[in-house]
mmCIF file of C-alpha atoms and ligand atoms in Angstrom:
data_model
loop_
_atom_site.group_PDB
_atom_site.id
_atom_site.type_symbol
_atom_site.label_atom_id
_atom_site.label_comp_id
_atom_site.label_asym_id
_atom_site.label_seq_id
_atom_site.Cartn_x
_atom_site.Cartn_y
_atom_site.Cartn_z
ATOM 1 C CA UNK C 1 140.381 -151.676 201.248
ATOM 2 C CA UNK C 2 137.218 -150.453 200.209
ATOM 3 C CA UNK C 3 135.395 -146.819 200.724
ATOM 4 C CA UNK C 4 132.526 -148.196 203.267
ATOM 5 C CA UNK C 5 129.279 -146.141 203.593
ATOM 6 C CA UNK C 6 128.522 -146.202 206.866
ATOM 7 C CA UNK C 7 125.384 -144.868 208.139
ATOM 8 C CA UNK C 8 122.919 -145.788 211.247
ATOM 9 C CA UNK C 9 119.429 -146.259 210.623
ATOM 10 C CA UNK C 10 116.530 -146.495 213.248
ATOM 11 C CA UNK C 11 114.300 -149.400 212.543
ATOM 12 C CA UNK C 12 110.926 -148.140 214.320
ATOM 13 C CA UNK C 13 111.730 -144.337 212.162
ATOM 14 C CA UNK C 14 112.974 -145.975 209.015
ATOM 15 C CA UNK C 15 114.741 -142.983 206.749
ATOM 16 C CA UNK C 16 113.640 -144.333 202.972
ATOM 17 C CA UNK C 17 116.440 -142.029 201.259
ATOM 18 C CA UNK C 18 119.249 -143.589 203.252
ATOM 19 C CA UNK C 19 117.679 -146.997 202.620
ATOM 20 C CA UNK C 20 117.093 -145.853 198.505
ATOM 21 C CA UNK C 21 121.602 -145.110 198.704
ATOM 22 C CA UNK C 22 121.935 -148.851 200.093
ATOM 23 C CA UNK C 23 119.710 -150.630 197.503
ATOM 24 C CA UNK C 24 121.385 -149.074 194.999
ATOM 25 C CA UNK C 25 124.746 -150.619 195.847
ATOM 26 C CA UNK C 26 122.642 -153.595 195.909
ATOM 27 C CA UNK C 27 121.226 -153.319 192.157
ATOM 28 C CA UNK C 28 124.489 -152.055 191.020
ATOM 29 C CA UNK C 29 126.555 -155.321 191.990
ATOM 30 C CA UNK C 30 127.838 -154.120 195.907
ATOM 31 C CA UNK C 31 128.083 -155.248 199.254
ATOM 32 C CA UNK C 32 125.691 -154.073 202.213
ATOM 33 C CA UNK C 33 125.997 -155.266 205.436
ATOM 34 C CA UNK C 34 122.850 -154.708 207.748
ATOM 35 C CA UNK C 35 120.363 -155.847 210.648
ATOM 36 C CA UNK C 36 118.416 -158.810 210.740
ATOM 37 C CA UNK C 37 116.462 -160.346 213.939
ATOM 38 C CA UNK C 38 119.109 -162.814 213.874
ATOM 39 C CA UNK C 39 122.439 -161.838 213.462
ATOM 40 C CA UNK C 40 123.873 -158.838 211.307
ATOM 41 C CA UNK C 41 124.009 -160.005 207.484
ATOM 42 C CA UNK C 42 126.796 -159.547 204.639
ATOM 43 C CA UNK C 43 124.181 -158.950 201.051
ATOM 44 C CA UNK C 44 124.711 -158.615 197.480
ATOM 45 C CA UNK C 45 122.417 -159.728 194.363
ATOM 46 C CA UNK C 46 121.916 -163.307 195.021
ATOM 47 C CA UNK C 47 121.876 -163.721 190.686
ATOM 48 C CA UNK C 48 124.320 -161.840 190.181
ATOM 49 C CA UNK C 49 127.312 -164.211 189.957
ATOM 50 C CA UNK C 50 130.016 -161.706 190.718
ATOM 51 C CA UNK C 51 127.930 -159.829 192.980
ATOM 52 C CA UNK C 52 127.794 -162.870 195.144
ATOM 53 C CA UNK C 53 131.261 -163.855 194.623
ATOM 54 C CA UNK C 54 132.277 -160.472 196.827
ATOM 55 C CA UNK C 55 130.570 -162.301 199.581
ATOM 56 C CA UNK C 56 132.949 -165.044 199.668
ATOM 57 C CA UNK C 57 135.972 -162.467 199.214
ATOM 58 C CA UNK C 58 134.663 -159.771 202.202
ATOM 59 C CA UNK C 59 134.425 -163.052 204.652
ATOM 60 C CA UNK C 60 137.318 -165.105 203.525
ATOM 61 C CA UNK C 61 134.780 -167.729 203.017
ATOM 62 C CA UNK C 62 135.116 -171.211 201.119
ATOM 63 C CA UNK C 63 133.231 -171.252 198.138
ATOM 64 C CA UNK C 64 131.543 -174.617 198.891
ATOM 65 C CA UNK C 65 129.766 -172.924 201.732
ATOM 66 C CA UNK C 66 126.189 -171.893 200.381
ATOM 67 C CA UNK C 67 124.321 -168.701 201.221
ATOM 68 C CA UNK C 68 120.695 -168.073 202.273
ATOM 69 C CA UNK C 69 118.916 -166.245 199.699
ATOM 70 C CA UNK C 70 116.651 -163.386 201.824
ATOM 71 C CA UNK C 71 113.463 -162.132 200.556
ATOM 72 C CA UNK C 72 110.974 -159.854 201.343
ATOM 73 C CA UNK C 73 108.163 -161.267 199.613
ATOM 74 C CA UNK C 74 106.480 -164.682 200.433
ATOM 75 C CA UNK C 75 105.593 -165.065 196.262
ATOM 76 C CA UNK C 76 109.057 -164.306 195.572
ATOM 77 C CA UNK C 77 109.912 -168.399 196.786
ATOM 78 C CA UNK C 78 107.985 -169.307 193.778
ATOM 79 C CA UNK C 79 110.847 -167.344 191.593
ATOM 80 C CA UNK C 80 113.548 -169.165 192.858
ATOM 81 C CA UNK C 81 112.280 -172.223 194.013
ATOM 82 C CA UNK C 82 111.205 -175.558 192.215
ATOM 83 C CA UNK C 83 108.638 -177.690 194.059
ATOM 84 C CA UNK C 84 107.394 -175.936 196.920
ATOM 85 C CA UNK C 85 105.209 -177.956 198.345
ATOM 86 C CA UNK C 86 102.128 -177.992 201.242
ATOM 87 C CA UNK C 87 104.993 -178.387 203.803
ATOM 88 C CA UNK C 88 107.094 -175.218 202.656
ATOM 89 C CA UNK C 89 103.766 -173.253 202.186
ATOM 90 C CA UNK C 90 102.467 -174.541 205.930
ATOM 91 C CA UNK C 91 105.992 -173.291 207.322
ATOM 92 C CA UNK C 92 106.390 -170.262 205.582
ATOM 93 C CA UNK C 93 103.280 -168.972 206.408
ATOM 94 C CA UNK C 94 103.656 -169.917 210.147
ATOM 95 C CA UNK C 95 107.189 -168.699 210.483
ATOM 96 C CA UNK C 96 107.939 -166.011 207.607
ATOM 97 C CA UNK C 97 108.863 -163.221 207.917
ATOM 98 C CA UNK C 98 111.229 -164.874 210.885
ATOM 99 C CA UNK C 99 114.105 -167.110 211.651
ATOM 100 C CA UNK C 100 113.234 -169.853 209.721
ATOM 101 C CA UNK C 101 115.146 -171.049 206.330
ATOM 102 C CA UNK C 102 114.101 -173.364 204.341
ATOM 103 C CA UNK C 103 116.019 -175.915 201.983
ATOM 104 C CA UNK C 104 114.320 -176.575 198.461
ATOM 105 C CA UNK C 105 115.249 -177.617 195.402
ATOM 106 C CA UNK C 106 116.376 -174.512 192.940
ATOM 107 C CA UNK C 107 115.389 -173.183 189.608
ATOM 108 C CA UNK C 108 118.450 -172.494 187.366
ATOM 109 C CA UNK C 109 118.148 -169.237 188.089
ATOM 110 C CA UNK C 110 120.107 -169.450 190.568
ATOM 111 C CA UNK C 111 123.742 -169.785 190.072
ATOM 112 C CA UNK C 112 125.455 -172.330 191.413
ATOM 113 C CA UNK C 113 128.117 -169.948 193.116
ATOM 114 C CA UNK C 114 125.569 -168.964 195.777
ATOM 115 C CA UNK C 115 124.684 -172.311 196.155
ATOM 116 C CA UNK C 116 128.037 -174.038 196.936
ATOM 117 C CA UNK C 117 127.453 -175.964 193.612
ATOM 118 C CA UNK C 118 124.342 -177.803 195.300
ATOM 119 C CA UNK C 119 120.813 -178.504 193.444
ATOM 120 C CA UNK C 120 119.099 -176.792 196.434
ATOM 121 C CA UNK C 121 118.627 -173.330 197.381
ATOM 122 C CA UNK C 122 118.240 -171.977 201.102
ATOM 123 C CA UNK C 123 115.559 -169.039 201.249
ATOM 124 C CA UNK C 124 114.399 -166.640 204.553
ATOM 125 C CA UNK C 125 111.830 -164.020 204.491
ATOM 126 C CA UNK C 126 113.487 -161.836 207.618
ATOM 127 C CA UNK C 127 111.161 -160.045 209.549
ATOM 128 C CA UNK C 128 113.644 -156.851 210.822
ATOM 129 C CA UNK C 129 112.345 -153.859 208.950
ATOM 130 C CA UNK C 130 115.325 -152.589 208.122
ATOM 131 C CA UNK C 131 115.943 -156.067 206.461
ATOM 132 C CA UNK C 132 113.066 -155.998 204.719
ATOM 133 C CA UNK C 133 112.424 -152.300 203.395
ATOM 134 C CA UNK C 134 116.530 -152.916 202.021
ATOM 135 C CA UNK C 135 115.373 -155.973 200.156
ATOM 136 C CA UNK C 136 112.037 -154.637 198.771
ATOM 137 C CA UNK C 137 113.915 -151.284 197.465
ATOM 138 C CA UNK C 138 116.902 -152.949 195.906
ATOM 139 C CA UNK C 139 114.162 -155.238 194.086
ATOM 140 C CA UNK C 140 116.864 -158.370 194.103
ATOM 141 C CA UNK C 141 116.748 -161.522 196.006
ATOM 142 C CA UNK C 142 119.382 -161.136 198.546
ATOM 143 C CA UNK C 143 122.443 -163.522 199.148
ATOM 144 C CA UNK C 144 123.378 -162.758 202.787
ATOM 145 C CA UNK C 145 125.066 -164.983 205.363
ATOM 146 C CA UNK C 146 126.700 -163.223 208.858
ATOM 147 C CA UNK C 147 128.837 -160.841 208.349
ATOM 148 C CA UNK C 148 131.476 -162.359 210.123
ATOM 149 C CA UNK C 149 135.139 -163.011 208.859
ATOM 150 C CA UNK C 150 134.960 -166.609 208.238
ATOM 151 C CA UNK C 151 135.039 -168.919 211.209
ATOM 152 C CA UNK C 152 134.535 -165.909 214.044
ATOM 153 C CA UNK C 153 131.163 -165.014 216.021
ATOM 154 C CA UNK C 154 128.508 -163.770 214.324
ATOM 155 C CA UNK C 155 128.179 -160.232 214.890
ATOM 156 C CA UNK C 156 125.150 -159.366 216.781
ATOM 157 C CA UNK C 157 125.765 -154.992 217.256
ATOM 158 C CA UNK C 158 127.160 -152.591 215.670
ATOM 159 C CA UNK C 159 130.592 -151.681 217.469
ATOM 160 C CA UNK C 160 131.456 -155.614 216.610
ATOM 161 C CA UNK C 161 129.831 -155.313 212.755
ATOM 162 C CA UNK C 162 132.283 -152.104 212.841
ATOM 163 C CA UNK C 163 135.251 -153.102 214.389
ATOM 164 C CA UNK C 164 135.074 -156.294 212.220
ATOM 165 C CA UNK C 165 134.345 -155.309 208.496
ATOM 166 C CA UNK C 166 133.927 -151.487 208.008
ATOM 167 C CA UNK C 167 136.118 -151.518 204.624
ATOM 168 C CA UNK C 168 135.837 -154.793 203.613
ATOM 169 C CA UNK C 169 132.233 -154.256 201.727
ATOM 170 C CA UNK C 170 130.688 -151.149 200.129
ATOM 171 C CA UNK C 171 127.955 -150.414 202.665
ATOM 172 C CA UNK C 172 127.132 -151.030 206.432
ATOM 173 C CA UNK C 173 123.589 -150.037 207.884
ATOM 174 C CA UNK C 174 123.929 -149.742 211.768
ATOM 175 C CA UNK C 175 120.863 -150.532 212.866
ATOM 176 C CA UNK C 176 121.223 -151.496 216.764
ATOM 177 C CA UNK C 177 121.464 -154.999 218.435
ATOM 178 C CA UNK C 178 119.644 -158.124 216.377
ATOM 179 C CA UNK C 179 117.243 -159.387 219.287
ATOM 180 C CA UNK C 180 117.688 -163.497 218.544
ATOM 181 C CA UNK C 181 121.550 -163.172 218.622
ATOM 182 C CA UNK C 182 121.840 -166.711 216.803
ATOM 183 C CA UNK C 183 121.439 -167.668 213.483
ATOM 184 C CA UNK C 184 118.133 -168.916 211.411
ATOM 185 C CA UNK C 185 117.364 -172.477 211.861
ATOM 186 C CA UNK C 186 117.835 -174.325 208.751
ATOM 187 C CA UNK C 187 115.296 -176.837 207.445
ATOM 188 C CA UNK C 188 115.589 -179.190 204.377
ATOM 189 C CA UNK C 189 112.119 -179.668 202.724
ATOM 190 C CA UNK C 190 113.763 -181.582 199.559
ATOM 191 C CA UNK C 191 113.096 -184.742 201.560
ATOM 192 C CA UNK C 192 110.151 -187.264 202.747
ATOM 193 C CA UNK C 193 110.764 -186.200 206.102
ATOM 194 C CA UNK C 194 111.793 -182.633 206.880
ATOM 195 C CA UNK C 195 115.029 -182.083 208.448
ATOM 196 C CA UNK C 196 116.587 -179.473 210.781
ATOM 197 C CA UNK C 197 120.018 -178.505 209.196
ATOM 198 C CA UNK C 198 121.349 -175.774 211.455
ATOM 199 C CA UNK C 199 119.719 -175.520 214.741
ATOM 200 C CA UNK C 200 117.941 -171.839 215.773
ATOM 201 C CA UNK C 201 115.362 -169.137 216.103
ATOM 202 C CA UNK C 202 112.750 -171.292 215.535
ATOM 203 C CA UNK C 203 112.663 -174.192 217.617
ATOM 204 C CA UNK C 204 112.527 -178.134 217.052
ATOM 205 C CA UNK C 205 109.263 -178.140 219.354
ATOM 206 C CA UNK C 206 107.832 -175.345 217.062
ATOM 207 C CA UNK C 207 108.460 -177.250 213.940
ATOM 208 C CA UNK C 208 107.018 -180.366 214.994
ATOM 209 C CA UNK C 209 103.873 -178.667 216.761
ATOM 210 C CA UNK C 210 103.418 -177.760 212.731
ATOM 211 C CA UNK C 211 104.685 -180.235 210.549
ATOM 212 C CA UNK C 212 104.521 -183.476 212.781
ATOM 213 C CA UNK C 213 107.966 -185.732 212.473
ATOM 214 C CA UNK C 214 111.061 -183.603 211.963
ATOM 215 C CA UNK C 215 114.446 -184.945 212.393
ATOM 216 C CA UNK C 216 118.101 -183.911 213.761
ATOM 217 C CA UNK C 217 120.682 -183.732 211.082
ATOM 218 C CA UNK C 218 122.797 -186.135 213.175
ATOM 219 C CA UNK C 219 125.700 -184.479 212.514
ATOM 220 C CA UNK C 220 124.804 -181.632 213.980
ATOM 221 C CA UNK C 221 124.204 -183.456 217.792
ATOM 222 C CA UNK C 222 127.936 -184.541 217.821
ATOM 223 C CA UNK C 223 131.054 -184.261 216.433
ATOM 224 C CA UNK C 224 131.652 -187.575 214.708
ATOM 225 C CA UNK C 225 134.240 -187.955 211.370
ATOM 226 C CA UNK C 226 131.918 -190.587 210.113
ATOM 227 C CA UNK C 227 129.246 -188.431 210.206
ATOM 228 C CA UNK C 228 128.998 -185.446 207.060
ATOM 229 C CA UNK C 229 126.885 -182.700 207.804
ATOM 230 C CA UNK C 230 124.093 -181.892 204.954
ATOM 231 C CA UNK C 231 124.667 -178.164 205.833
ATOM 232 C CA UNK C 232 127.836 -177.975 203.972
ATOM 233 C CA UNK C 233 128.360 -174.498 206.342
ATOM 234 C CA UNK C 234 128.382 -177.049 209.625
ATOM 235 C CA UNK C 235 131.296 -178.999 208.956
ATOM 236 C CA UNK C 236 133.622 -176.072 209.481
ATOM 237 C CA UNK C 237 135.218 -174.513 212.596
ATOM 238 C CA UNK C 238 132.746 -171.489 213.431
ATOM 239 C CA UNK C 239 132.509 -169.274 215.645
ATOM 240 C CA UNK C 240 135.677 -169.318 217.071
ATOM 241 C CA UNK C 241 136.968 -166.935 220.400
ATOM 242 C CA UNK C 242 140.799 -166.135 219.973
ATOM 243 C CA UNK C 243 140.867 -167.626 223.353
ATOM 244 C CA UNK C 244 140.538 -172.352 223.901
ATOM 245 C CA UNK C 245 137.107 -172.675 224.902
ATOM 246 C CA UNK C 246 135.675 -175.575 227.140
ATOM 247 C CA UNK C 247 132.652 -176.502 227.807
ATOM 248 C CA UNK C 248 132.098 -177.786 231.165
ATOM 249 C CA UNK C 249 128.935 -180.017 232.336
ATOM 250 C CA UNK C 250 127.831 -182.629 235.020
ATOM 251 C CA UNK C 251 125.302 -181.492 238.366
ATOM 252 C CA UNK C 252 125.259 -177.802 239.354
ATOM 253 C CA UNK C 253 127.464 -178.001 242.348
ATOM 254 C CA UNK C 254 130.206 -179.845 240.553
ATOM 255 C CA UNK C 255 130.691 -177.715 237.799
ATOM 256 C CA UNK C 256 130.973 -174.962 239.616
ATOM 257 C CA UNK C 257 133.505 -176.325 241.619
ATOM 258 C CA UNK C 258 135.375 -177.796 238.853
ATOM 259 C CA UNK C 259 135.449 -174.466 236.814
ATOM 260 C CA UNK C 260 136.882 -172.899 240.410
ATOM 261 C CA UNK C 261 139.526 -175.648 240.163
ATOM 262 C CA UNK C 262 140.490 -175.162 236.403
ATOM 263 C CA UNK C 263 140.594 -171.059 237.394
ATOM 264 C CA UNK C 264 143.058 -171.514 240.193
ATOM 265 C CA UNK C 265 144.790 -174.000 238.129
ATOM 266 C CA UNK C 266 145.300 -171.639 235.313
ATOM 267 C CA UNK C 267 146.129 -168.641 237.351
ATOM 268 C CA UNK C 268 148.885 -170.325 238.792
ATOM 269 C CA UNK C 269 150.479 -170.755 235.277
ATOM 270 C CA UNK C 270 150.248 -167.231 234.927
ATOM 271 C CA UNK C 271 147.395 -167.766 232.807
ATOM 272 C CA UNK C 272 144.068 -165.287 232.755
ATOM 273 C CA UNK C 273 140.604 -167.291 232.658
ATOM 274 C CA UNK C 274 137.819 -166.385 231.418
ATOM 275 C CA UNK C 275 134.256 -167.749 232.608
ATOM 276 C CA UNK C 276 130.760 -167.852 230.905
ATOM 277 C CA UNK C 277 127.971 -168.645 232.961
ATOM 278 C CA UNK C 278 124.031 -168.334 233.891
ATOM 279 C CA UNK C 279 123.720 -164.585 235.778
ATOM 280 C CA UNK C 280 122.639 -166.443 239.052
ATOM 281 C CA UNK C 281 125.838 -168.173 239.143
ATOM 282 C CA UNK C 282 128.224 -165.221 238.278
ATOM 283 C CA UNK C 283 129.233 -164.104 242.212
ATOM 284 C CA UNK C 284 129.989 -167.931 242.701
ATOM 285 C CA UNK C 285 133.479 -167.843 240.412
ATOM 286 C CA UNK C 286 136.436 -166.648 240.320
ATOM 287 C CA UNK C 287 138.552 -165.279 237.291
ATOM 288 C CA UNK C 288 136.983 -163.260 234.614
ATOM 289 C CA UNK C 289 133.366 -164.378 234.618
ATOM 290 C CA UNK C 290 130.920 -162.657 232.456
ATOM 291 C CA UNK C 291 126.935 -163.938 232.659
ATOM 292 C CA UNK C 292 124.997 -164.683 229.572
ATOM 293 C CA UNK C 293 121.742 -164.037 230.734
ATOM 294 C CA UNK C 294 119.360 -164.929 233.330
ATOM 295 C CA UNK C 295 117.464 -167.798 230.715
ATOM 296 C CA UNK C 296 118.033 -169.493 227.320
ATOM 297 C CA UNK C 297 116.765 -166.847 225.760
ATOM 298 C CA UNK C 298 119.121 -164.089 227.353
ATOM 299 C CA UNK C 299 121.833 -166.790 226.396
ATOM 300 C CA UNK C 300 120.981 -166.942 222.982
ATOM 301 C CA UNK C 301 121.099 -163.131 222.866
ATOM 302 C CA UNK C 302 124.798 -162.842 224.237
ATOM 303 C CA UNK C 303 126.544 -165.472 223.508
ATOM 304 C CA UNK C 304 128.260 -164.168 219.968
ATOM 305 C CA UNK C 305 129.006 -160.996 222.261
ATOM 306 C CA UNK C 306 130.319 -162.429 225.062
ATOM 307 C CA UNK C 307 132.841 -164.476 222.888
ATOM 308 C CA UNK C 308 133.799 -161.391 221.516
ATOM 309 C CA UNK C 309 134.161 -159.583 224.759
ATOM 310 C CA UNK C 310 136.576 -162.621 225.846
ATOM 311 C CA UNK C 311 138.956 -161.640 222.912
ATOM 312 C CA UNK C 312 138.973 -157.996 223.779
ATOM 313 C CA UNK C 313 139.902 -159.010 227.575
ATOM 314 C CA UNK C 314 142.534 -160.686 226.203
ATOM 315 C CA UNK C 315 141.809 -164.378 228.426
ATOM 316 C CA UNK C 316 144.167 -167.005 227.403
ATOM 317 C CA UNK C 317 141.525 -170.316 228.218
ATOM 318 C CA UNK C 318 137.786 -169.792 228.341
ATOM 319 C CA UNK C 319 135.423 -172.238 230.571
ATOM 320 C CA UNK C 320 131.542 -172.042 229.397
ATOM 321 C CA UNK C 321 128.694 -173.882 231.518
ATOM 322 C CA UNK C 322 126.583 -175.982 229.446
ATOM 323 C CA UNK C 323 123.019 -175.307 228.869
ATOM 324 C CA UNK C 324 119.364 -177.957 228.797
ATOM 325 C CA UNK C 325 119.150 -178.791 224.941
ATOM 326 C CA UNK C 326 115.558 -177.565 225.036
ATOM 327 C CA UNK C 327 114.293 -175.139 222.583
ATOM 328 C CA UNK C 328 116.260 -172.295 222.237
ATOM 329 C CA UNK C 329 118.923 -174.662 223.731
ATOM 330 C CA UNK C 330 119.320 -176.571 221.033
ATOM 331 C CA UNK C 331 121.145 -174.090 219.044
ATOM 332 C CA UNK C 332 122.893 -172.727 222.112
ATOM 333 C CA UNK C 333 124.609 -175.533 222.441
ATOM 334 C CA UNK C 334 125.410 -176.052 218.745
ATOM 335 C CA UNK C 335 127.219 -172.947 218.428
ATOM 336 C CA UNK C 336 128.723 -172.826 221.706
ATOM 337 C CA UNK C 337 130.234 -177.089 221.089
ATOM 338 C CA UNK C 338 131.682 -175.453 217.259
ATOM 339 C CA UNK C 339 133.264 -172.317 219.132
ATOM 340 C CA UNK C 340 134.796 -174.917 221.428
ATOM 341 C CA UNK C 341 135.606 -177.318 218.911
ATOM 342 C CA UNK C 342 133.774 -179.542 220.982
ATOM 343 C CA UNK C 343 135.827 -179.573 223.964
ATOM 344 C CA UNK C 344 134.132 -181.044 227.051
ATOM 345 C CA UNK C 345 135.148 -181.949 230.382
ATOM 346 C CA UNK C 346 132.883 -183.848 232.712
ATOM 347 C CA UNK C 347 132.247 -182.096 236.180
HETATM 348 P P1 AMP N 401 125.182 -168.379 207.080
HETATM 349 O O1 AMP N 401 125.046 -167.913 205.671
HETATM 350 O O2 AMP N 401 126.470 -167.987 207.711
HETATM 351 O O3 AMP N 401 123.993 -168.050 207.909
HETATM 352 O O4 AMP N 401 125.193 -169.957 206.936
HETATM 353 C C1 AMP N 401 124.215 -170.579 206.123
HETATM 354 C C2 AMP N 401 124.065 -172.011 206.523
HETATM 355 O O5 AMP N 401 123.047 -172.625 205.698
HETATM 356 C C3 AMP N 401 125.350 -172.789 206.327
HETATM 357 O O6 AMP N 401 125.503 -173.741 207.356
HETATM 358 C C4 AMP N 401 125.077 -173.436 204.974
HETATM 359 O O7 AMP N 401 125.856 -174.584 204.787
HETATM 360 C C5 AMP N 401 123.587 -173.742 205.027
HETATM 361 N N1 AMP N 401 123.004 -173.815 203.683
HETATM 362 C C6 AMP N 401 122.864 -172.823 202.796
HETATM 363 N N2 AMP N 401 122.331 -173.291 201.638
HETATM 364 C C7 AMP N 401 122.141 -174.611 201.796
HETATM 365 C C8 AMP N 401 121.639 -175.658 200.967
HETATM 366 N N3 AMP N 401 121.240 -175.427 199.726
HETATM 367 N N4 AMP N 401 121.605 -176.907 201.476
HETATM 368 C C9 AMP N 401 122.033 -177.144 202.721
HETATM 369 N N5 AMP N 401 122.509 -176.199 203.562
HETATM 370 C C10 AMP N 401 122.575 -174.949 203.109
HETATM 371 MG MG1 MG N 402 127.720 -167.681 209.509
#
């Protein structure tokens, strides 16, 4: 158990002497968990080999699962980074600071613990301030994937960033809600032709409005044994509800009354179901149905929450609607086919 600063921080009134006690743990080797415009991140030194190794330890995390290196300097690629090319420096400048990471090959510089033994590096310039004014003060490069126990939703506010890891790192900035709610999109430039790794905040439209031809990891669109993900972080079970989660899909009218079917089904066992759905739809089941939003977007925002509100109702089974893979979509339905272990059931 560790002795956890804990303190909240307002991003549009940024206090610099809290933020000066939170780089500090940085330089000196800790653990700071804070706000991004994603999802809440779990930093330390991204160079410093033991620093980064407390990562691993606070999540539970296996070691072959790299972590994004966070910036807060567009130059500061060049430090970590061999050949960034006119494809890096076209996306970085469209999409950094923002939810965009990108894959490159790394300098050796970078030690191989942070990046699951790979010859690549994975490197985001946020764009939360809190994010950003942490990284500048602490002057490091900062290793920082969701600060999550390993396998769970990514925490997206701070009673679940609480609840979850106060005393498992040395530091936690509070710093309200993170207004994507899913994680960076994850794009390999060590290729000819550049690939989305990890579906997310930036879009697979937005990419190829800028870069032309991008391609699907295919392992990503399905699960398939014979197919490895390039993401080494994909191939595990993520962001798991205590609850079974299903997805359910098919025309409108037929998954709602299939979902109706599975509720009465399960209640009869004795069983308490939970259901995730668009708001519009929410009067139209029964059980425990919490909406997600009105559109993608509002999806995208609550979905890590709502998973976690599931667990604290205590549901026993879990059925989700299934959502247009279209933009935002895209990595809706990634993380919501992982957290259901890609359970689906045709309405
Ligand atoms: P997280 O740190 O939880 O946001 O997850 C980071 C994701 O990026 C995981 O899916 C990692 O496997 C992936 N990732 C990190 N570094 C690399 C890399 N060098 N090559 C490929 N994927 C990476
Ligand atoms: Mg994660």
């Amino acid at each position: 158990m560790k002795n956890t600063l804990v303190c909240k921080i307002d991003k549009d009134n940024i206090d610099m002497e809290k933020i000066k006690e939170f780089a500090n743990i940085l330089k000196n080797g800790g653990t700071v968990i804070f706000p991004t415009e994603t999802v809440y991140g779990l930093g330390a030194n991204a160079l410093d080999e033991e620093a980064s190794k407390k990562i691993y330890e606070a999540k539970g995390r296996p070691s072959d699962n790299p972590l994004i290196v966070h910036i807060a300097d567009k130059e500061d690629v060049y430090k970590l980074a061999l050949d960034v090319d006119e494809r890096a420096k076209i996306v970085m400048d469209k999409f950094w600071p923002g939810p965009l990471t990108v894959v490159l090959k790394k300098k050796s510089i970078v030690p191989s613990t942070i990046s699951g033994g790979l010859d690549t590096v994975a490197i985001r310039m946020p764009s939360h301030p809190i994010a950003l004014s942490l990284i500048k003060e602490s002057g490091v490069a900062v290793a920082a994937p969701s600060a999550n126990i390993s396998g769970r939703p990514s925490p997206t506010d701070e009673e679940n960033v609480l609840e979850e890891m106060n005393k498992r790192v040395d530091g936690i900035i509070l710093g309200g809600n993170c207004n994507i709610g899913l994680e960076s999109t994850v794009l390999d430039l060590t290729g000819d032709i550049p690939m989305i790794l990890r579906p997310g905040g930036v879009t697979l439209e937005d990419l190829e409005k800028t870069l032309g031809k991008v391609e699907i990891d295919p392992a990503i669109l399905e699960k398939n044994e014979n197919i490895i993900a390039k993401a080494p972080g994909m191939k595990y079970t993520h962001y798991s509800p205590k609850a079974s989660l299903c997805i359910v899909f098919g025309k409108k009218e037929n998954v709602i009354d299939k979902i109706n079917f599975l509720v009465d089904e399960g209640t009869k066992k004795g069983q308490k179901i939970g259901v995730m759905c668009i708001d519009e739809n929410v009067s139209k089941y029964k059980g425990e149905v919490i909406g997600l939003g009105e559109n993608l977007g509002e999806v995208a925002f609550n979905l890590f929450k709502v998973l976690r509100e599931m667990d604290k109702r205590n549901v026993d089974i879990i059925y989700s609607e299934s959502f247009d893979k279209i933009g935002i979509g895209q990595a809706i339905m990634n993380r919501l086919s992982k957290a259901a272990g890609y359970k689906f059931i045709q309405a």
